PDB file of C-alpha atoms in Angstrom:
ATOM      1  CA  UNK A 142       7.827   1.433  18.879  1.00 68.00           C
ATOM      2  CA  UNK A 143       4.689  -0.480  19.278  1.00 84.00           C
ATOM      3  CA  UNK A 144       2.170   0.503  22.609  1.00 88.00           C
ATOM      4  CA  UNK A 145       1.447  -3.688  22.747  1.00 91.00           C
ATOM      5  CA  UNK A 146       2.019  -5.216  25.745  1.00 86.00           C
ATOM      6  CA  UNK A 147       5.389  -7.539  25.168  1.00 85.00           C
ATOM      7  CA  UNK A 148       4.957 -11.630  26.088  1.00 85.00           C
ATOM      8  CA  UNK A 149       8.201 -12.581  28.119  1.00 90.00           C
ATOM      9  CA  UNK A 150       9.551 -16.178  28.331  1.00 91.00           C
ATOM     10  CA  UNK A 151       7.723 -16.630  31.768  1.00 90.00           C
ATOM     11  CA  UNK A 152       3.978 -15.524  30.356  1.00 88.00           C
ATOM     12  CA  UNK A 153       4.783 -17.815  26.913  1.00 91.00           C
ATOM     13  CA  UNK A 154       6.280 -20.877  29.237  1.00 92.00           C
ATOM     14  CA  UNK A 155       2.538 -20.600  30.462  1.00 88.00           C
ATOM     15  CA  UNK A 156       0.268 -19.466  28.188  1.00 87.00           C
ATOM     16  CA  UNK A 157      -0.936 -22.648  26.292  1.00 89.00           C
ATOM     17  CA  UNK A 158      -1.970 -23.685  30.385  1.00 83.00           C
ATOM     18  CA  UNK A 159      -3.697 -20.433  31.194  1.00 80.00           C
ATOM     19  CA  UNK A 160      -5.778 -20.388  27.960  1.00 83.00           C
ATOM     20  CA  UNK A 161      -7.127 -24.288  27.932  1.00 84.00           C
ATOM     21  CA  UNK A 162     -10.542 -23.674  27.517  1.00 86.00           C
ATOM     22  CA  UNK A 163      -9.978 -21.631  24.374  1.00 88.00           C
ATOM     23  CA  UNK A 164      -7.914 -24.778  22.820  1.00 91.00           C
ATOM     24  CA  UNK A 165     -11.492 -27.173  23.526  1.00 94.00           C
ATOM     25  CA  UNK A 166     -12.453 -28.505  20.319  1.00 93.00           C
ATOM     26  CA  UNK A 167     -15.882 -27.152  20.834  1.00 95.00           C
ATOM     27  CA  UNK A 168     -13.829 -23.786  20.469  1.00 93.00           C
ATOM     28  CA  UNK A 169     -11.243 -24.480  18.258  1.00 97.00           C
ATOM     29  CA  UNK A 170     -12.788 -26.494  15.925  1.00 97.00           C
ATOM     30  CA  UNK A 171     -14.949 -23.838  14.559  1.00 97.00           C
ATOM     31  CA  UNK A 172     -12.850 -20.975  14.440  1.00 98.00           C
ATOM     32  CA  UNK A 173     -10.521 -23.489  12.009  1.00 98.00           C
ATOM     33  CA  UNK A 174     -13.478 -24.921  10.244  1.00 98.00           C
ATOM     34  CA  UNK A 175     -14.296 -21.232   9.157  1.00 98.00           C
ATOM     35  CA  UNK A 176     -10.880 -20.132   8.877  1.00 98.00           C
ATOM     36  CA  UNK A 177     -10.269 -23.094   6.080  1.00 98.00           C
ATOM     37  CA  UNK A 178     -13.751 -22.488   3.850  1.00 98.00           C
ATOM     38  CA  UNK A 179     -13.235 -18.559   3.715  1.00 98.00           C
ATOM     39  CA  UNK A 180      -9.313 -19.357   2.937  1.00 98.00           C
ATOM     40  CA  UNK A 181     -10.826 -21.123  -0.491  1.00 97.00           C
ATOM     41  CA  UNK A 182      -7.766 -23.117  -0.635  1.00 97.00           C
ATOM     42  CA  UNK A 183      -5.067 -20.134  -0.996  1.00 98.00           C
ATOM     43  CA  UNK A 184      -2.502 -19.115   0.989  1.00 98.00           C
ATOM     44  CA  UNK A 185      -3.405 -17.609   4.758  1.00 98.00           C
ATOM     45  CA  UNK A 186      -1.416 -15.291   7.055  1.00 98.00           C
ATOM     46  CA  UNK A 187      -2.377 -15.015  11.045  1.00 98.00           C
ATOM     47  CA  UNK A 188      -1.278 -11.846  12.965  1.00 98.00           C
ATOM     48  CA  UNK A 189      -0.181 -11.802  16.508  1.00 98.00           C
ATOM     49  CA  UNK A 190      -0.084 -16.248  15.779  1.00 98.00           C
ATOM     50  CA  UNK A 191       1.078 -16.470  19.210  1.00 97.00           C
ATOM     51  CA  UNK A 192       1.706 -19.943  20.184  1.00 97.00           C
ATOM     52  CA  UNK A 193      -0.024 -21.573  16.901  1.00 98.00           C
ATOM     53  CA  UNK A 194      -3.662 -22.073  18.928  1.00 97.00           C
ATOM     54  CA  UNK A 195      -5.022 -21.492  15.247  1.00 98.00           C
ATOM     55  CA  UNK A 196      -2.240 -21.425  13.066  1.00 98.00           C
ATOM     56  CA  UNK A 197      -0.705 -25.193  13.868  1.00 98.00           C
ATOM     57  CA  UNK A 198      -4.473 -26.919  13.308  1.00 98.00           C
ATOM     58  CA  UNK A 199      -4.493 -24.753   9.968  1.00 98.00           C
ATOM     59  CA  UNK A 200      -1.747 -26.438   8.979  1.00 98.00           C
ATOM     60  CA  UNK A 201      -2.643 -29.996   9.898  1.00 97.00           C
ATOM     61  CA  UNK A 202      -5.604 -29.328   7.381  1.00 97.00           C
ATOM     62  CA  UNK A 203      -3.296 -28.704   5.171  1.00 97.00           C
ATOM     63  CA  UNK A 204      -3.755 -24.793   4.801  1.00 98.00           C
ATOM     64  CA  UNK A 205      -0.281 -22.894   3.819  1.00 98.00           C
ATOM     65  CA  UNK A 206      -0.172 -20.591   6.302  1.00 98.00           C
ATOM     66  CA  UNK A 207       2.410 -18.457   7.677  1.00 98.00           C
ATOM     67  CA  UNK A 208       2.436 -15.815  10.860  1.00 98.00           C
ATOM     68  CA  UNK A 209       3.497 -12.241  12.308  1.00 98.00           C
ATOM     69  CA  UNK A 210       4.018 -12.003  15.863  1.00 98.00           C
ATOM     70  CA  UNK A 211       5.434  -9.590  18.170  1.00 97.00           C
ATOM     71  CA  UNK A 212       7.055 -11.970  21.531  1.00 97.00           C
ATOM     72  CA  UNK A 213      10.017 -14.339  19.742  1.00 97.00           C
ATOM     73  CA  UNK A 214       9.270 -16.234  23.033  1.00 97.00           C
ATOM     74  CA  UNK A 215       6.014 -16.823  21.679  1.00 97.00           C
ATOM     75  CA  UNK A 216       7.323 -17.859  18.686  1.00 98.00           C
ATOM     76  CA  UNK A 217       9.884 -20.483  20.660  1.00 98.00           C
ATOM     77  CA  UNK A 218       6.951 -21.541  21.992  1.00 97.00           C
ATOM     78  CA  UNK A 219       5.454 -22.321  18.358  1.00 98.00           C
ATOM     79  CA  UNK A 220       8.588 -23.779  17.010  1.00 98.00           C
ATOM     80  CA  UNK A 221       8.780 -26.325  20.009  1.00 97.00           C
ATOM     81  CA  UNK A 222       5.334 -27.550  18.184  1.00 97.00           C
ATOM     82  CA  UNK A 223       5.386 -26.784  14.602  1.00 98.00           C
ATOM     83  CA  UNK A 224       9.145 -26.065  13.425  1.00 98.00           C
ATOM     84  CA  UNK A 225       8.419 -26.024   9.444  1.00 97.00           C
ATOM     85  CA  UNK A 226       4.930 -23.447  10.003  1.00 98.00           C
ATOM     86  CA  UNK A 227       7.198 -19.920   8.721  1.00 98.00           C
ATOM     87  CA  UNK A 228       6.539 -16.339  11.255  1.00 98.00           C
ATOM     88  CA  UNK A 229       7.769 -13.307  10.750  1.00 98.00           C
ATOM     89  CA  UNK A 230       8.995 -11.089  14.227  1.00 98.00           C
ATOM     90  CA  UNK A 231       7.331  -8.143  14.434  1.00 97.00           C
ATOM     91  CA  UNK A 232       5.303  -5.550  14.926  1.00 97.00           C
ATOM     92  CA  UNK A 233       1.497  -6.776  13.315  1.00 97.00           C
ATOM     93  CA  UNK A 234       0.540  -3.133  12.069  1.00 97.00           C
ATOM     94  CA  UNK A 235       3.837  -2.975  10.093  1.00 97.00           C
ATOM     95  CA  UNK A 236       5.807  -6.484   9.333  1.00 98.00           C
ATOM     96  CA  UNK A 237       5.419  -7.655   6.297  1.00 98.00           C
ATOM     97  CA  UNK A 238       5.498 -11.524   4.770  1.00 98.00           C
ATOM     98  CA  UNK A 239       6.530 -11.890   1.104  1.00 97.00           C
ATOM     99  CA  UNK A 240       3.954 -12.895  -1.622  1.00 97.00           C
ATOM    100  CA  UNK A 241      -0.152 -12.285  -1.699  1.00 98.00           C
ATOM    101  CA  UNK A 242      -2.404 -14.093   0.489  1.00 98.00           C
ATOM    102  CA  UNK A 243      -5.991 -14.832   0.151  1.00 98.00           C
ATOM    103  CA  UNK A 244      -7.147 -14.404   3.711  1.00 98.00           C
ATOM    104  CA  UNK A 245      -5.453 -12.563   6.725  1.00 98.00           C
ATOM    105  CA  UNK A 246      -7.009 -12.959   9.963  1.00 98.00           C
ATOM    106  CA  UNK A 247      -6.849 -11.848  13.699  1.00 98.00           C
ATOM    107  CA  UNK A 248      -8.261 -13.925  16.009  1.00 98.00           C
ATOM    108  CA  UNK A 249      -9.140 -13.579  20.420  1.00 95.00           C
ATOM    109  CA  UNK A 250      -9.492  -9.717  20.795  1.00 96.00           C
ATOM    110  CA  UNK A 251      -5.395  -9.104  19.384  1.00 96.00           C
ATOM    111  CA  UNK A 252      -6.949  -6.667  17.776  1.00 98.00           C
ATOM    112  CA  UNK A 253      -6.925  -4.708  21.079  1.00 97.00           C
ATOM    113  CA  UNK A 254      -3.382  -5.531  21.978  1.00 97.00           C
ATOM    114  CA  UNK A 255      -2.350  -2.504  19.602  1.00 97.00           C
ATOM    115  CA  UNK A 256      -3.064   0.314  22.354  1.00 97.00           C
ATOM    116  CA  UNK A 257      -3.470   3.257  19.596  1.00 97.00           C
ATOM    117  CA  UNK A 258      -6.007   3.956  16.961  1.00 97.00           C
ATOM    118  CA  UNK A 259      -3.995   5.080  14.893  1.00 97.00           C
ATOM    119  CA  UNK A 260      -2.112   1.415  15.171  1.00 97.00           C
ATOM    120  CA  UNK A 261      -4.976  -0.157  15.045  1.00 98.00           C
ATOM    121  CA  UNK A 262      -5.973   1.778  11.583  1.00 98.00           C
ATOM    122  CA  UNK A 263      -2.671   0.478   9.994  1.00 98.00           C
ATOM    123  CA  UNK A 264      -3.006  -2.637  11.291  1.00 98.00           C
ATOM    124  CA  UNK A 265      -5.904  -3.083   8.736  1.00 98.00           C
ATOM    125  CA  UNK A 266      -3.666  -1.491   6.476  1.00 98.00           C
ATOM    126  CA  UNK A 267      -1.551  -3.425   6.809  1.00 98.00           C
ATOM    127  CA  UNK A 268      -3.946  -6.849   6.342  1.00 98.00           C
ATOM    128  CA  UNK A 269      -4.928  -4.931   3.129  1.00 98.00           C
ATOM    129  CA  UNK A 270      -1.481  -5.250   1.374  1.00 98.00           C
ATOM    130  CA  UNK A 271      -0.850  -8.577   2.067  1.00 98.00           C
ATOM    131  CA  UNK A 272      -4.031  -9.696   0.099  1.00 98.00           C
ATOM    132  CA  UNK A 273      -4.565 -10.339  -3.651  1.00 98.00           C
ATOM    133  CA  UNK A 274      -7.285  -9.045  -4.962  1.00 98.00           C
ATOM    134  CA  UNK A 275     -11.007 -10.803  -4.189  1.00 98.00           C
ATOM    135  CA  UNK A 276      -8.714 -11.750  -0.514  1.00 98.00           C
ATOM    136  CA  UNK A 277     -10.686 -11.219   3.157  1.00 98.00           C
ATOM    137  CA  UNK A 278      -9.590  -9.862   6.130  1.00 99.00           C
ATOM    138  CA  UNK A 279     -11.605 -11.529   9.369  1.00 98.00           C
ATOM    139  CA  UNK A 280     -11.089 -10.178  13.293  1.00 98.00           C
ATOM    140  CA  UNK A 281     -12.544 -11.451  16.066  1.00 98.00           C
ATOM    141  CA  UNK A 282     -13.023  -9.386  18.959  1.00 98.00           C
ATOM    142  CA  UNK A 283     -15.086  -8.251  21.884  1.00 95.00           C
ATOM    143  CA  UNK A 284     -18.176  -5.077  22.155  1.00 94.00           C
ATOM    144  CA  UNK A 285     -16.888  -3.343  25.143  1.00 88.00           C
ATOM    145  CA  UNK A 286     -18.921  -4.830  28.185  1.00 84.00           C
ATOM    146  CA  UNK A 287     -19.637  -0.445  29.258  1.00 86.00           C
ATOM    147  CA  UNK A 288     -23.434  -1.345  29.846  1.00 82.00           C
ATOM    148  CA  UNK A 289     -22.168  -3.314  33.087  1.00 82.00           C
ATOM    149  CA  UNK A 290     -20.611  -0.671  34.512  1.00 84.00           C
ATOM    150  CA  UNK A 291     -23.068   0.836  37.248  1.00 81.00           C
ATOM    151  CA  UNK A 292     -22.434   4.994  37.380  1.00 85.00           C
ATOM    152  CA  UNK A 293     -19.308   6.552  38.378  1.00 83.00           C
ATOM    153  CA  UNK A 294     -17.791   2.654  38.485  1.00 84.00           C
ATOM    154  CA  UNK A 295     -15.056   2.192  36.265  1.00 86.00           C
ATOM    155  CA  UNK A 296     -14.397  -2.025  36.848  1.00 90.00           C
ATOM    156  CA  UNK A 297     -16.295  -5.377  35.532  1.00 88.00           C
ATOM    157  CA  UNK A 298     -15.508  -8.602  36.241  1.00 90.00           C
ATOM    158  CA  UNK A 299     -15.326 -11.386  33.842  1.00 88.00           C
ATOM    159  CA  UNK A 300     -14.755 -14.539  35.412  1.00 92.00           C
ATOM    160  CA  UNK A 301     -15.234 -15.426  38.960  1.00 94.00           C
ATOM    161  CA  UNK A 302     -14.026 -18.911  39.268  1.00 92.00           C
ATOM    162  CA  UNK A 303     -12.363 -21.177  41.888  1.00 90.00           C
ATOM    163  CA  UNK A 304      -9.373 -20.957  39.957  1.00 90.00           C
ATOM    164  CA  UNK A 305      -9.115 -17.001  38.643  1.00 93.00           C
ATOM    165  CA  UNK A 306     -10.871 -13.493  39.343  1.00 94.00           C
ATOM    166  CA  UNK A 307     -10.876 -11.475  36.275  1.00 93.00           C
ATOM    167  CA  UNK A 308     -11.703  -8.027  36.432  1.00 94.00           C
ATOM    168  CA  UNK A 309     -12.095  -5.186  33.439  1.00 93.00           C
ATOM    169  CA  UNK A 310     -11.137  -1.422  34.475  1.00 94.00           C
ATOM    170  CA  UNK A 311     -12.147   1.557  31.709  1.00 93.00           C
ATOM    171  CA  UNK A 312     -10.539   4.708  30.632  1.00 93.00           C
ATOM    172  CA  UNK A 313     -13.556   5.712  29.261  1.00 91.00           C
ATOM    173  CA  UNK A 314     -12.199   8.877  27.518  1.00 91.00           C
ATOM    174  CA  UNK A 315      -9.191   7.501  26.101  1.00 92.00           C
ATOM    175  CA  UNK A 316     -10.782   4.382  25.195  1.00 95.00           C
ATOM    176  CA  UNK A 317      -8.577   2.311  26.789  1.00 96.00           C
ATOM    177  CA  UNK A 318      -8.605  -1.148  29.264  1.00 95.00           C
ATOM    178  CA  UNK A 319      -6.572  -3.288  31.448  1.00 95.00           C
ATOM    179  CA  UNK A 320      -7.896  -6.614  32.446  1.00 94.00           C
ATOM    180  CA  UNK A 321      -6.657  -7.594  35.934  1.00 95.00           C
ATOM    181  CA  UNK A 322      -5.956 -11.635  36.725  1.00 94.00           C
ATOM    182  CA  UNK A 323      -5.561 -12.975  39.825  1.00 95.00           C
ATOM    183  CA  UNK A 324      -4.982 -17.001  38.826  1.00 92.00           C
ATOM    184  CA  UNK A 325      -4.406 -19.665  41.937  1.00 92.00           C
ATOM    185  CA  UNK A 326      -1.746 -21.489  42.133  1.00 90.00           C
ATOM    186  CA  UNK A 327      -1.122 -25.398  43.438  1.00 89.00           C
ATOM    187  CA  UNK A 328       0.165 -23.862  46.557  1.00 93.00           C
ATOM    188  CA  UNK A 329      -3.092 -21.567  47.507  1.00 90.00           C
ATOM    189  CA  UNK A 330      -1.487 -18.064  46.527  1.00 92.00           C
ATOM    190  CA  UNK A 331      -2.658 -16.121  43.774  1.00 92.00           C
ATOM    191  CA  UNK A 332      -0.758 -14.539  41.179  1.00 91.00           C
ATOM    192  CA  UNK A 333      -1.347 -11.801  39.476  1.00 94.00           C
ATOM    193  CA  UNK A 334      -1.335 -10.504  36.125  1.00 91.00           C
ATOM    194  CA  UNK A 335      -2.194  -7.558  34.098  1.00 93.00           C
ATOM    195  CA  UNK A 336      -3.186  -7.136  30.095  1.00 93.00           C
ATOM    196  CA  UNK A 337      -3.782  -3.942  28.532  1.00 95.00           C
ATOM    197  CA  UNK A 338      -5.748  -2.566  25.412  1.00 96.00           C
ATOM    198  CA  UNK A 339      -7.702  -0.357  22.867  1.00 97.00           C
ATOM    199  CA  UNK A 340     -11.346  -1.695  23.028  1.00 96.00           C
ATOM    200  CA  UNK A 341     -12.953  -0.962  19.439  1.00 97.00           C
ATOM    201  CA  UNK A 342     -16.540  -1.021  18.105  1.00 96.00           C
ATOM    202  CA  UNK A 343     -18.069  -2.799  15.696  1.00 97.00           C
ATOM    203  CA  UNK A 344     -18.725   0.165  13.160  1.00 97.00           C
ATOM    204  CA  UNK A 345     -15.081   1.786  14.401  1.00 98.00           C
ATOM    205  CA  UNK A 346     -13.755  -1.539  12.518  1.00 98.00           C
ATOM    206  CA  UNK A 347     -15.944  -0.860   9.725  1.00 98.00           C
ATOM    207  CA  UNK A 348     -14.674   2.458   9.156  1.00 98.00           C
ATOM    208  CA  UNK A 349     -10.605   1.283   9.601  1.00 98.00           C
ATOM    209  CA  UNK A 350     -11.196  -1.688   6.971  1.00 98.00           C
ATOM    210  CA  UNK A 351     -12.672   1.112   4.818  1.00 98.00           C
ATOM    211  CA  UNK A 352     -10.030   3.434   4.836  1.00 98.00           C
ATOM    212  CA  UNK A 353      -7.987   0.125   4.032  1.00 98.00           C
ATOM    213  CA  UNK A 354      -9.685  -0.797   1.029  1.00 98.00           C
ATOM    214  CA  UNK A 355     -11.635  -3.042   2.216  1.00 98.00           C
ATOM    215  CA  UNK A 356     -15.730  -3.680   1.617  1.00 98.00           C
ATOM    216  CA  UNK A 357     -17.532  -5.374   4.318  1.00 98.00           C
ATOM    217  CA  UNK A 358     -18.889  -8.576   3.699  1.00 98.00           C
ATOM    218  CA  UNK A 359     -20.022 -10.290   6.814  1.00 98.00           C
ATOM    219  CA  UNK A 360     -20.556 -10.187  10.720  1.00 98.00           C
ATOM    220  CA  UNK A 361     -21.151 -13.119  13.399  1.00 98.00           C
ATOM    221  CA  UNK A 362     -21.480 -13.182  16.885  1.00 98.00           C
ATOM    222  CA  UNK A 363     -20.047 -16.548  16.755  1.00 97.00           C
ATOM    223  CA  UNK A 364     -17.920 -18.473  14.278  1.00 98.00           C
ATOM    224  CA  UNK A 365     -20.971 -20.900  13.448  1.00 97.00           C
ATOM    225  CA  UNK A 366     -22.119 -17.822  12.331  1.00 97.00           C
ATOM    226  CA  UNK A 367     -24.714 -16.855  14.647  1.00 97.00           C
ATOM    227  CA  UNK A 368     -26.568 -13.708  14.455  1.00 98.00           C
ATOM    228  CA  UNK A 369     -24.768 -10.427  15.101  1.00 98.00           C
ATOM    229  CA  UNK A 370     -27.535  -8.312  17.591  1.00 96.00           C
ATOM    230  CA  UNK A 371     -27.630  -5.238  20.211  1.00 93.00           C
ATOM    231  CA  UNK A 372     -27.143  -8.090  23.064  1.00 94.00           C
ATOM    232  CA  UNK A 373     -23.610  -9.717  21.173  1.00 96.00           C
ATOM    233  CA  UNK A 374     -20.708  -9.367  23.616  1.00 94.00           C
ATOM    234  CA  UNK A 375     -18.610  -9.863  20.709  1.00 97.00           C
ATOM    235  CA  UNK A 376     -18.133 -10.284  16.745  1.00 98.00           C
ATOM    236  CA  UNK A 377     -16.473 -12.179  13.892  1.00 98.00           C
ATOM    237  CA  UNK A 378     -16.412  -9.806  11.069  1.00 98.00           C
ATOM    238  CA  UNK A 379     -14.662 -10.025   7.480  1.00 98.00           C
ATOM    239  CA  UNK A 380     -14.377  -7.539   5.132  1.00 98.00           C
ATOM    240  CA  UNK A 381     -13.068  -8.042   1.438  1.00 98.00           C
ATOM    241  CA  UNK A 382     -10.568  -6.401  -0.620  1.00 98.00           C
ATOM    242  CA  UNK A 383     -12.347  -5.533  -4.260  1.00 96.00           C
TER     243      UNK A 383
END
């Protein structure tokens, strides 16, 4: 049994809506630019593919690409878009896809979504054995935000908007979050919602692609490939299978 929170038909019916800004095409369109030149034309597998944000605009560049996700609402959710782009239901430290790929990728902190590290190690595992040799393995994901929190205060906020509050609470010891939405609807009321998750660090990641396989190659703070530094609140990193 997987510790990942599970998307239900309500939270997929809505999730395109509730994550706009991440589909802007001064978002998207460099995560997808990236995604295609580190592909080097081959074929590419996306875990936790969700609704297609990435994978569908892979494939209208003509990128084979096919996905592993966890919610088969989700997947609906794809389908009702893309029917022909192939996923695989399951679990994204353990599912498998048929055939070698030449990059894998995980992309908007899903990383996380796998509440164990011991998940999280065979997650990268699992990226490993889907690639053919020379193939790279890319996650994008958050630094913890623990230099916000003031002492003996366990909760950050995020956004502040007209729209949607979002605050971060810490488990410090166990390594562990919860972000906490409260998102306004037409009507005035809020509604709330909850996401959990294992936050990771940069060199954490480094050592779970190496006990994968896998050699690192390169690290970003953004996907034009900006600078990785001490003040990054969060990374694109790739790491190569030999």
């Amino acid at each position: 049994m997987t510790s990942s929170d599970l998307w239900t038909a309500e939270a997929a019916e809505r999730y395109d809506e509730s994550s706009t800004a991440m589909f802007r095409p001064e978002v998207l369109d460099p995560t997808v630019d990236r995604l295609v030149g580190l592909a080097c034309g081959g074929r590419v597998l996306e875990l936790a593919v969700g609704t297609g944000r990435v994978a569908i605009p892979l494939a209208e560049r003509g990128v084979d690409v096919s996905g592993i996700e966890l919610s088969q609402p989700m997947v609906d959710r794809l389908h009702a878009k893309r029917p022909d782009l192939p996923v695989v239901v399951g679990d994204m430290a353990a599912a498998t896809v048929p055939g070698e790929f030449s990059l894998v990728y995980l992309v908007f902190n899903t990383l996380g979504n796998l509440r164990t590290q011991a998940e999280q190690v065979a997650c990268f595992r699992n990226a490993a054995r889907h690639l053919g040799p020379g193939g790279r393995f890319l996650v994008e994901i958050g630094v913890p935000s623990l230099r916000r929190l003031p002492p003996g205060q366990t909760a950050v906020p995020f956004d502040v908007s007209d729209g949607h509050l979002g605050v971060d609470t810490y488990d410090l010891v166990g390594q562990q979050g919860t972000s906490h939405h409260w998102t306004r609807e037409e009507d005035g009321r809020f509604r709330y919602g909850v996401h959990h998750y294992r936050y990771v660090w940069p060199e954490e990641c480094d050592l779970m692609a190496q006990l994968a396989g896998l050699e690192p190659e390169s690290r970003w703070s953004t996907w034009q490939g900006d600078p990785f530094t001490g003040d990054s609140e969060s990374h694109v990193s790739v790491w190569r299978r030999p």
